[in-house]
Short mmCIF file of C-alpha atoms and ligand atoms in Angstrom, two decimals:
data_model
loop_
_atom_site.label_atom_id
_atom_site.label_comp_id
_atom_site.label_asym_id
_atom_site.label_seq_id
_atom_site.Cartn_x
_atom_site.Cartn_y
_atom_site.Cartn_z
CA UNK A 1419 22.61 125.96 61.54
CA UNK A 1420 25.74 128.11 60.42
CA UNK A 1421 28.36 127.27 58.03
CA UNK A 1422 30.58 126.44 61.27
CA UNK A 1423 28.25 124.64 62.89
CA UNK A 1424 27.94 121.97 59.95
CA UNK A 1425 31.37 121.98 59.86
CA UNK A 1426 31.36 120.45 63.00
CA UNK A 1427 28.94 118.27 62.86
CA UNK A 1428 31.11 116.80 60.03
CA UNK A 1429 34.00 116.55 62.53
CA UNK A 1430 31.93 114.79 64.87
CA UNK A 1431 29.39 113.43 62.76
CA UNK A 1432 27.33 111.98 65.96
CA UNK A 1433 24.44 110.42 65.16
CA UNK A 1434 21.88 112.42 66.30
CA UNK A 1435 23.45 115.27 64.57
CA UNK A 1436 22.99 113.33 61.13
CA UNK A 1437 19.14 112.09 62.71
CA UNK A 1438 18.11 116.14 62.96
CA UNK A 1439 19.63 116.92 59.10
CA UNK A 1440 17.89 113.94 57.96
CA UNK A 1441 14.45 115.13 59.06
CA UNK A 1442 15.05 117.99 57.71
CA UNK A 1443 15.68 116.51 54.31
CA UNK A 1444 12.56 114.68 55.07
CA UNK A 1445 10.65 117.39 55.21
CA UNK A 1446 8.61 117.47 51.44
CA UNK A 1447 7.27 120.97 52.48
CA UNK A 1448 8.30 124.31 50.07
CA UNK A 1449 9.83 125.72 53.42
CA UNK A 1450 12.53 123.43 53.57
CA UNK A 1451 13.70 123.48 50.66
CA UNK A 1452 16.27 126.89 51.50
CA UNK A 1453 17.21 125.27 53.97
CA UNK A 1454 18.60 121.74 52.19
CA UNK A 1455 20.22 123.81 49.55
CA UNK A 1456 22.16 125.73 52.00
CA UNK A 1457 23.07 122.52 54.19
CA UNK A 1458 24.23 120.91 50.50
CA UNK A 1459 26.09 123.93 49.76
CA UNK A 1460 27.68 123.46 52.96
CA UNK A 1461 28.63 119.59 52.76
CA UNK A 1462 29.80 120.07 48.92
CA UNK A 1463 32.34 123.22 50.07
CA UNK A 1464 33.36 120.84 53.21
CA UNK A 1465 36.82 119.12 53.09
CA UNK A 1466 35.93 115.54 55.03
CA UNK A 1467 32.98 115.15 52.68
CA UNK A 1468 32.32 111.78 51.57
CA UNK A 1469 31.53 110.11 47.71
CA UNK A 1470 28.33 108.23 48.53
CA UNK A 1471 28.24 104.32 46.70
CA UNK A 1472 24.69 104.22 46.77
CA UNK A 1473 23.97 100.25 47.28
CA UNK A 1474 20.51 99.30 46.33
CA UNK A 1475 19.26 95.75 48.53
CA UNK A 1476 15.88 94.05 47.38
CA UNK A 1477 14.38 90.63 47.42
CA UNK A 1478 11.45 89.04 48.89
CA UNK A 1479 9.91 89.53 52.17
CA UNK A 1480 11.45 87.60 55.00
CA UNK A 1481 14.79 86.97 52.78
CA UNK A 1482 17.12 88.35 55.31
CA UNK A 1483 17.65 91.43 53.49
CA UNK A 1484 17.82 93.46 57.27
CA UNK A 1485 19.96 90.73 59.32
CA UNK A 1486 22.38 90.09 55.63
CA UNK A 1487 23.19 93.71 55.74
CA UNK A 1488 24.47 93.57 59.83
CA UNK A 1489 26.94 91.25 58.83
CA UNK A 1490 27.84 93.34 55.63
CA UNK A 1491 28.41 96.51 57.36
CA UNK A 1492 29.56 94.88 60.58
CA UNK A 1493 32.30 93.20 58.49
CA UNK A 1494 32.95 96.52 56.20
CA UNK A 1495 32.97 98.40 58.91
CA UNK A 1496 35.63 96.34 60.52
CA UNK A 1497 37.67 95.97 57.36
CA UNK A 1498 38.35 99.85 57.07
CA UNK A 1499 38.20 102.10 60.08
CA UNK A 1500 37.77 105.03 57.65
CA UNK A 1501 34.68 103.74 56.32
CA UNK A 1502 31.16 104.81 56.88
CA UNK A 1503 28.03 103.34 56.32
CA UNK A 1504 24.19 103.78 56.31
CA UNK A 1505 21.55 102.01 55.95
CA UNK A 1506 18.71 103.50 54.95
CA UNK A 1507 15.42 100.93 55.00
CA UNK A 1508 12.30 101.66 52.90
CA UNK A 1509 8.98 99.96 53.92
CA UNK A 1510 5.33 99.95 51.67
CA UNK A 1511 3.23 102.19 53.39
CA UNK A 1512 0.01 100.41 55.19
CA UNK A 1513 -2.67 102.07 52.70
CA UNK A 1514 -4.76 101.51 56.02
CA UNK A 1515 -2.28 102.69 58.94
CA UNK A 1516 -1.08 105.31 56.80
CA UNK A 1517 2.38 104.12 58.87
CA UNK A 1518 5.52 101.70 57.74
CA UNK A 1519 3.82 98.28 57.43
CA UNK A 1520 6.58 96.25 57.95
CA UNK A 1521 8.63 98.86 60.02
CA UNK A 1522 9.25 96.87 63.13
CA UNK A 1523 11.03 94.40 61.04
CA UNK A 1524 13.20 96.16 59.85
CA UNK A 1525 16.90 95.67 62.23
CA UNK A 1526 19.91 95.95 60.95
CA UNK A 1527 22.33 94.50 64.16
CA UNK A 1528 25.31 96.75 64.37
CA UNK A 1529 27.18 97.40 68.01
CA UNK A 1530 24.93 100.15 69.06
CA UNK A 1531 28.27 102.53 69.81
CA UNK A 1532 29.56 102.24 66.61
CA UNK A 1533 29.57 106.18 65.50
CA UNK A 1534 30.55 105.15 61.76
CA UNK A 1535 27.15 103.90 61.42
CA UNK A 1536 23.64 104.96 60.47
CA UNK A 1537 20.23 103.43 60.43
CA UNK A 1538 16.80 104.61 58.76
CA UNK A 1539 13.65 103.07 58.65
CA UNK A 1540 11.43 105.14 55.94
CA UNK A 1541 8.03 104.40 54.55
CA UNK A 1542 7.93 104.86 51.00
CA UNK A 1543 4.06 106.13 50.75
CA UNK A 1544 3.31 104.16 47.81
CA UNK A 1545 1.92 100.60 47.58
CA UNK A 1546 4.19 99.15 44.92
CA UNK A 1547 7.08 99.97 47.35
CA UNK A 1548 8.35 102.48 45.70
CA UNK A 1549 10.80 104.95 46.24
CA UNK A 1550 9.53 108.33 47.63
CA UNK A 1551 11.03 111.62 46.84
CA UNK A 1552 11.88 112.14 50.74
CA UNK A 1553 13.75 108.73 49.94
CA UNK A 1554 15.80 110.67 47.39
CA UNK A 1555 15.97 113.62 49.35
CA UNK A 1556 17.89 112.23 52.25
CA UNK A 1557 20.00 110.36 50.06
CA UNK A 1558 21.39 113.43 48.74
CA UNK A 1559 22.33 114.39 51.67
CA UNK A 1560 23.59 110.98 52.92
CA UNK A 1561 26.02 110.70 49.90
CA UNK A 1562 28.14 113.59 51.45
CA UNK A 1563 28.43 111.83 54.88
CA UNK A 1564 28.68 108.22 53.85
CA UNK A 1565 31.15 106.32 51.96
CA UNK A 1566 28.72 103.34 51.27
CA UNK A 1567 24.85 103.62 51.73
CA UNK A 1568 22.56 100.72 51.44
CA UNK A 1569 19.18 100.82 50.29
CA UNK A 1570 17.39 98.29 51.65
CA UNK A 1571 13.77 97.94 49.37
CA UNK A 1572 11.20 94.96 49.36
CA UNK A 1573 10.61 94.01 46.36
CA UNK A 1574 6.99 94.33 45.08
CA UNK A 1575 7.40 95.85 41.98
CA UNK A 1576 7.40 99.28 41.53
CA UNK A 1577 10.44 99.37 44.14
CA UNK A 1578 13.09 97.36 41.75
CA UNK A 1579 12.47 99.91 38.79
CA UNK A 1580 13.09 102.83 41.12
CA UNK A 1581 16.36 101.45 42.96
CA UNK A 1582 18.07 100.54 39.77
CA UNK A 1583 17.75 104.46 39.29
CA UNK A 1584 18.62 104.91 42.53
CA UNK A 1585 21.49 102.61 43.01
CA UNK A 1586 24.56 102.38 41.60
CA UNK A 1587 24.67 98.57 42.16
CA UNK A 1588 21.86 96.58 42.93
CA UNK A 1589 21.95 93.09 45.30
CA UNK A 1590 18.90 90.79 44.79
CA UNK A 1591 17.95 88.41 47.59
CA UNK A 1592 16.62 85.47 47.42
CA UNK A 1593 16.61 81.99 49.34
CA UNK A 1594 16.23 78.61 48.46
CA UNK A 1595 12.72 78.09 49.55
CA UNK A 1596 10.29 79.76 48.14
CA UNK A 1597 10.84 79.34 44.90
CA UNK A 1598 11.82 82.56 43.77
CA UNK A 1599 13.46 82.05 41.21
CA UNK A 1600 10.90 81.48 39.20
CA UNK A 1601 8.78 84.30 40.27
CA UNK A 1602 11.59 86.76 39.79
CA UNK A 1603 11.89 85.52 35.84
CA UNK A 1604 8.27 85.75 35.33
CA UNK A 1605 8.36 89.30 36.78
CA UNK A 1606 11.54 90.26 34.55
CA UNK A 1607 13.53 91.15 37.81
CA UNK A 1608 16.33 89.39 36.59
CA UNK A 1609 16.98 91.98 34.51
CA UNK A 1610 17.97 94.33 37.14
CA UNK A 1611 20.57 92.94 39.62
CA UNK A 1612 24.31 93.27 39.22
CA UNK A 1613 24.73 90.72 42.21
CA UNK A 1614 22.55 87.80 43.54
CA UNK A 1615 22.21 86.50 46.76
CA UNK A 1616 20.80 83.22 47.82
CA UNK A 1617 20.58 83.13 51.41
CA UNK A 1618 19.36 81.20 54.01
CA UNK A 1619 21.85 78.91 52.15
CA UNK A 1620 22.04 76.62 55.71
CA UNK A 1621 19.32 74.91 53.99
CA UNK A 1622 22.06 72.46 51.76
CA UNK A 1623 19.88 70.50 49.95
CA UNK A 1624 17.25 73.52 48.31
CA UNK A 1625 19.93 75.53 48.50
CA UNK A 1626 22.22 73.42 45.29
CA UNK A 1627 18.82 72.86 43.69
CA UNK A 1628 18.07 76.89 43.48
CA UNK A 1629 21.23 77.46 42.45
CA UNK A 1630 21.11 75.88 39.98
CA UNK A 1631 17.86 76.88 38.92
CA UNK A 1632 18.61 80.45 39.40
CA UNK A 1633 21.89 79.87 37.02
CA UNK A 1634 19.67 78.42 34.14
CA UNK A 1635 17.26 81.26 35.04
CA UNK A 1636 20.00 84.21 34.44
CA UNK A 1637 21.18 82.85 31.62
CA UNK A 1638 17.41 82.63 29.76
CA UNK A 1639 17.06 86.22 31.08
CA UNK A 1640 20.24 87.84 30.03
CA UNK A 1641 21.69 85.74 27.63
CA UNK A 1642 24.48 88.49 27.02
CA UNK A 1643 25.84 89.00 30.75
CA UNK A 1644 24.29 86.73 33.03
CA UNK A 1645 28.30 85.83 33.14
CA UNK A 1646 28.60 89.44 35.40
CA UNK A 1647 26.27 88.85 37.57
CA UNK A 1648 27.62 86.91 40.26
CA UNK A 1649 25.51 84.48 42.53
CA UNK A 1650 26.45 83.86 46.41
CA UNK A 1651 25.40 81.08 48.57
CA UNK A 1652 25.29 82.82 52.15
CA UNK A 1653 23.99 82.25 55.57
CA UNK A 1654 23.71 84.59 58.25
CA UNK A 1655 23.17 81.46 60.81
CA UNK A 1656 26.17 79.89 59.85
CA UNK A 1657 28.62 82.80 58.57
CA UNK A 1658 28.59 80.87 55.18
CA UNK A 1659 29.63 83.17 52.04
CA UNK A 1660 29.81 86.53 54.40
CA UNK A 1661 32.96 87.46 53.63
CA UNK A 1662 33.18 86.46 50.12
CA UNK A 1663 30.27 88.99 50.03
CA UNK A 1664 31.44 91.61 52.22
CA UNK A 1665 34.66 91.38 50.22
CA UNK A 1666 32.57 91.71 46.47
CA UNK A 1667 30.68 95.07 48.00
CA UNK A 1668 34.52 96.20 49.16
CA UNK A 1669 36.06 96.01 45.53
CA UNK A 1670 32.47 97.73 44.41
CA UNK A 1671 33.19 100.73 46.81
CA UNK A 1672 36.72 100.59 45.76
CA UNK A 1673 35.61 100.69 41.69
CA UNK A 1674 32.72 103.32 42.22
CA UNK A 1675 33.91 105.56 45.28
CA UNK A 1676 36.19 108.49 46.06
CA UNK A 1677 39.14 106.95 44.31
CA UNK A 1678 36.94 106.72 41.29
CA UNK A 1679 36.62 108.81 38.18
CA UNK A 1680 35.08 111.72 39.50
CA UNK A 1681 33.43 112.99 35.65
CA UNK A 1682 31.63 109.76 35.72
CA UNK A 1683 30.39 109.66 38.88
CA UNK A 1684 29.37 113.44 38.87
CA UNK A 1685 27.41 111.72 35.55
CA UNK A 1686 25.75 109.09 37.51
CA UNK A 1687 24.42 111.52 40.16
CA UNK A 1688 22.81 114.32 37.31
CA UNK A 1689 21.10 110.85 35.90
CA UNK A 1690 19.91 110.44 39.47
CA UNK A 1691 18.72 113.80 39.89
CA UNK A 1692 17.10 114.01 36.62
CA UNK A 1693 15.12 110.72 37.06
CA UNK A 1694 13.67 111.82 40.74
CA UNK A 1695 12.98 115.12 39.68
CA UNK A 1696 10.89 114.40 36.87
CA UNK A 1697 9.14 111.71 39.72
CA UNK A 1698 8.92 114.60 41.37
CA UNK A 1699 7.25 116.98 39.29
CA UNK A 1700 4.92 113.99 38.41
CA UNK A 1701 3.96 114.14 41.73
CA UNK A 1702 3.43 116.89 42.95
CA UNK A 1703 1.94 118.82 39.17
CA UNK A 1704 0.18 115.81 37.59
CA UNK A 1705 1.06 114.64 33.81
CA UNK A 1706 0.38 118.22 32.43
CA UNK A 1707 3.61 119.39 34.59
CA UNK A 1708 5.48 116.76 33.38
CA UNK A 1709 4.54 117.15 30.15
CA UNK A 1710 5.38 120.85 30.41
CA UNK A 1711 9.27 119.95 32.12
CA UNK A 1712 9.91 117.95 28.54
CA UNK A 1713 8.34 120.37 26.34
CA UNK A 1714 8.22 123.87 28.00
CA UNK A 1715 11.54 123.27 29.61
CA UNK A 1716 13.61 120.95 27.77
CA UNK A 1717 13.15 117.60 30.08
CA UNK A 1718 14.57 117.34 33.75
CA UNK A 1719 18.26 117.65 32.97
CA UNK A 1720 18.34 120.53 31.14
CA UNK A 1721 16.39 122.83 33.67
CA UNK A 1722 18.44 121.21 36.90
CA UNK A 1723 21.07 122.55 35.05
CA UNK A 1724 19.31 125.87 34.35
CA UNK A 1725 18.30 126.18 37.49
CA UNK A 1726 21.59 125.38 39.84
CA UNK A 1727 20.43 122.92 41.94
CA UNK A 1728 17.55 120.30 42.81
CA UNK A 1729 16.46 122.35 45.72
CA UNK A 1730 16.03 125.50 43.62
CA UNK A 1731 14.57 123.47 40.47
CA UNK A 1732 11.82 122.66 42.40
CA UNK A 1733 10.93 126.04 43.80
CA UNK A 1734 11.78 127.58 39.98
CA UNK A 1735 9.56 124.81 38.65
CA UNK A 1736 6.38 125.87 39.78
CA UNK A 1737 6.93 130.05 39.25
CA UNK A 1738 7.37 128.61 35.58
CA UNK A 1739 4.47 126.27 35.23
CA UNK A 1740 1.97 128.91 36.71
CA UNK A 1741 3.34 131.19 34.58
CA UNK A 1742 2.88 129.06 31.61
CA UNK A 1743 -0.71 128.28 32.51
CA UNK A 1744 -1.71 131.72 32.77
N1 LIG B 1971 17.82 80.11 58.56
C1 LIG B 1971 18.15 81.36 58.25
N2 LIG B 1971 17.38 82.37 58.70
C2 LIG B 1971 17.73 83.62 58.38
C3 LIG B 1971 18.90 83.92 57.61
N3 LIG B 1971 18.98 85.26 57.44
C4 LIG B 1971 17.94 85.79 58.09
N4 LIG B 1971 17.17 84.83 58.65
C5 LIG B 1971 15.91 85.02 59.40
O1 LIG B 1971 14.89 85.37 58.50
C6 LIG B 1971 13.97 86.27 59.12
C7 LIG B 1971 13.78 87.52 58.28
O2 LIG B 1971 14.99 88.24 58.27
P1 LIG B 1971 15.07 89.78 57.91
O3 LIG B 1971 16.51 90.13 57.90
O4 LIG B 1971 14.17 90.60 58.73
O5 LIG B 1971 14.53 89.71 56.42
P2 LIG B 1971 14.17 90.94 55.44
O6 LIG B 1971 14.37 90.44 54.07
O7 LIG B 1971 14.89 92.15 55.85
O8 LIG B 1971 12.63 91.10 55.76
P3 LIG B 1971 11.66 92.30 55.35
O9 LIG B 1971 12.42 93.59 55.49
O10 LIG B 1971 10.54 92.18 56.30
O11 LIG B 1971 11.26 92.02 53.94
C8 LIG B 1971 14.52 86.56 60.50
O12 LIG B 1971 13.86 85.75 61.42
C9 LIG B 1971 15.98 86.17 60.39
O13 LIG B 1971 16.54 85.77 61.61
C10 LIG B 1971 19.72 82.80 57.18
O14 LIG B 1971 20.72 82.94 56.51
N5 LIG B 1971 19.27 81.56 57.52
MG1 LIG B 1972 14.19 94.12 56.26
#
């Protein structure tokens, strides 16, 4: 695609325009790597680029992680007809299928027509849920075209480590009735969220009880700032606590996106980078390549810097390590 060509699909930004760049930025094969760096090189030079607030969503299974973030973006969406939002859904890989294990329930409801919005169901090819480096990948590339993308994770452990490196605020969903709470303390999840959602909150009763429970809970966990973290009560049957919620993710785009300080977020995005890449490395070259990016090379941040880009990092990484092993 030429330099025109993207421009236009920025004009127009139709979705199966964004569908055919996010493949490509799927794509976790050396050949495609040209390719994204050009298409980022692109986007960054592009005036109607967006700042990406990268909003990370996990919970339990069955919490109404999918159907809560309809009525977020449906609401958002509403509230600023400038705004544009993804949602980007990761799934555990079946170690059996090989395919998204709990892909089919995965829907987000959003008015099919409405062109401001973007859906993607991903499997994340681990078993602890974690993040993949294709999941990265198209996030780079979603953060030019989206002012607010949600990452929608399940959380079973290796997932909530990853999106707090991933996100730049992180939602955890609960409800009432399984007893969560507790779970989530003994697992030290608590540390990670910057907002906490009880939902399924219809159910009155459980849902004071856990409240409660989850109050006492935050404060044993983080006696220092369980005071920031902010609980909601919502229910996507009954429209309960929606817009209070809706209207907490609006001042977070509003304190972390394109009006924002542009050194820090440029900050929060090398962090990013740097994390991923050394997953990366650790992925694809085994413990002695990542041993040889911190000691050979002078740790991920330093040689994305050296080398200009993610894209190019990658392909420079391995001329150096074969190099080195010679
Ligand atoms: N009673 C009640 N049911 C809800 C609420 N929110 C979602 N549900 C239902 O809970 C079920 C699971 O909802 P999902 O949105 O798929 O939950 P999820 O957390 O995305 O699930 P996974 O992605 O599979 O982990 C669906 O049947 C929803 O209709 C709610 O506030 N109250
Ligand atoms: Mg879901």
């Amino acid at each position: 695609m030429s330099a025109t060509n993207t421009a236009n699909l920025l004009e127009k930004l139709n979705r199966l325009g964004v569908a055919t760049l996010v493949s490509e930025f799927e794509d976790q094969r050396p050949s495609a790597r040209e390719r994204r760096a050009q298409v980022l090189e692109e986007l960054l030079a592009a005036a109607q680029r967006r700042r990406g607030v990268f909003i990370g969503i996990t919970g339990t299974p069955g919490a109404g992680k999918s159907t809560l973030l309809g009525e977020l973006a449906r609401r958002l969406l509403a509230g600023d007809p400038e705004l544009r939002v993804a949602v980007l859904a990761v799934d555990p890989s079946s170690h059996i299928s090989g395919g998204a294990l709990l892909g089919d329930r995965t829907r987000v409801r959003v008015d099919s027509s409405e062109q401001r919005f973007y859906f993607r169901s991903q499997a994340s090819q681990t078993q602890l849920g974690g993040l993949s480096p294709a999941t990265f990948d198209v996030c780079r590339l979603l953060q030019h075209l989206y002012d607010c993308i949600f990452v929608e994770t399940v959380g079973v452990g290796q997932s909530e480590v990853d999106i707090r490196f991933l996100a730049d605020r992180v939602c955890l969903v609960m409800t009432p009735l399984g007893g969560d709470e507790v779970q989530f303390l003994k697992a030290g999840v608590m540390e990670i969220p910057d907002t906490v959602v009880l939902n399924k909150s219809d159910a009155k009763q459980a849902a004071r009880k856990a409240y409660h429970a989850l109050k006492a809970s935050l404060q044993l966990a983080r006696p220092f700032d369980s005071e920031n973290v902010q609980i909601f009560r919502t229910s996507c049957t009954s429209g309960e606590g929606l817009d209070e919620l809706a209207q907490h993710v609006a001042q977070q785009l509003a304190a972390l996106g394109a009006g924002s300080d542009l050194q820090e977020a440029a900050q929060r995005t090398r962090d990013r980078e740097a994390y991923f890449y050394r997953c990366w490395v650790e992925r694809e070259w085994g413990r002695r390549g990542a041993r040889f990016l911190e000691d050979g090379l002078g740790g991920a941040a330093r040689f994305l810097e050296e080398s200009k880009g993610y894209d190019q990092a990658q392909t420079a990484f391995g001329e150096r390590f074969v190099a080195a092993l010679r």
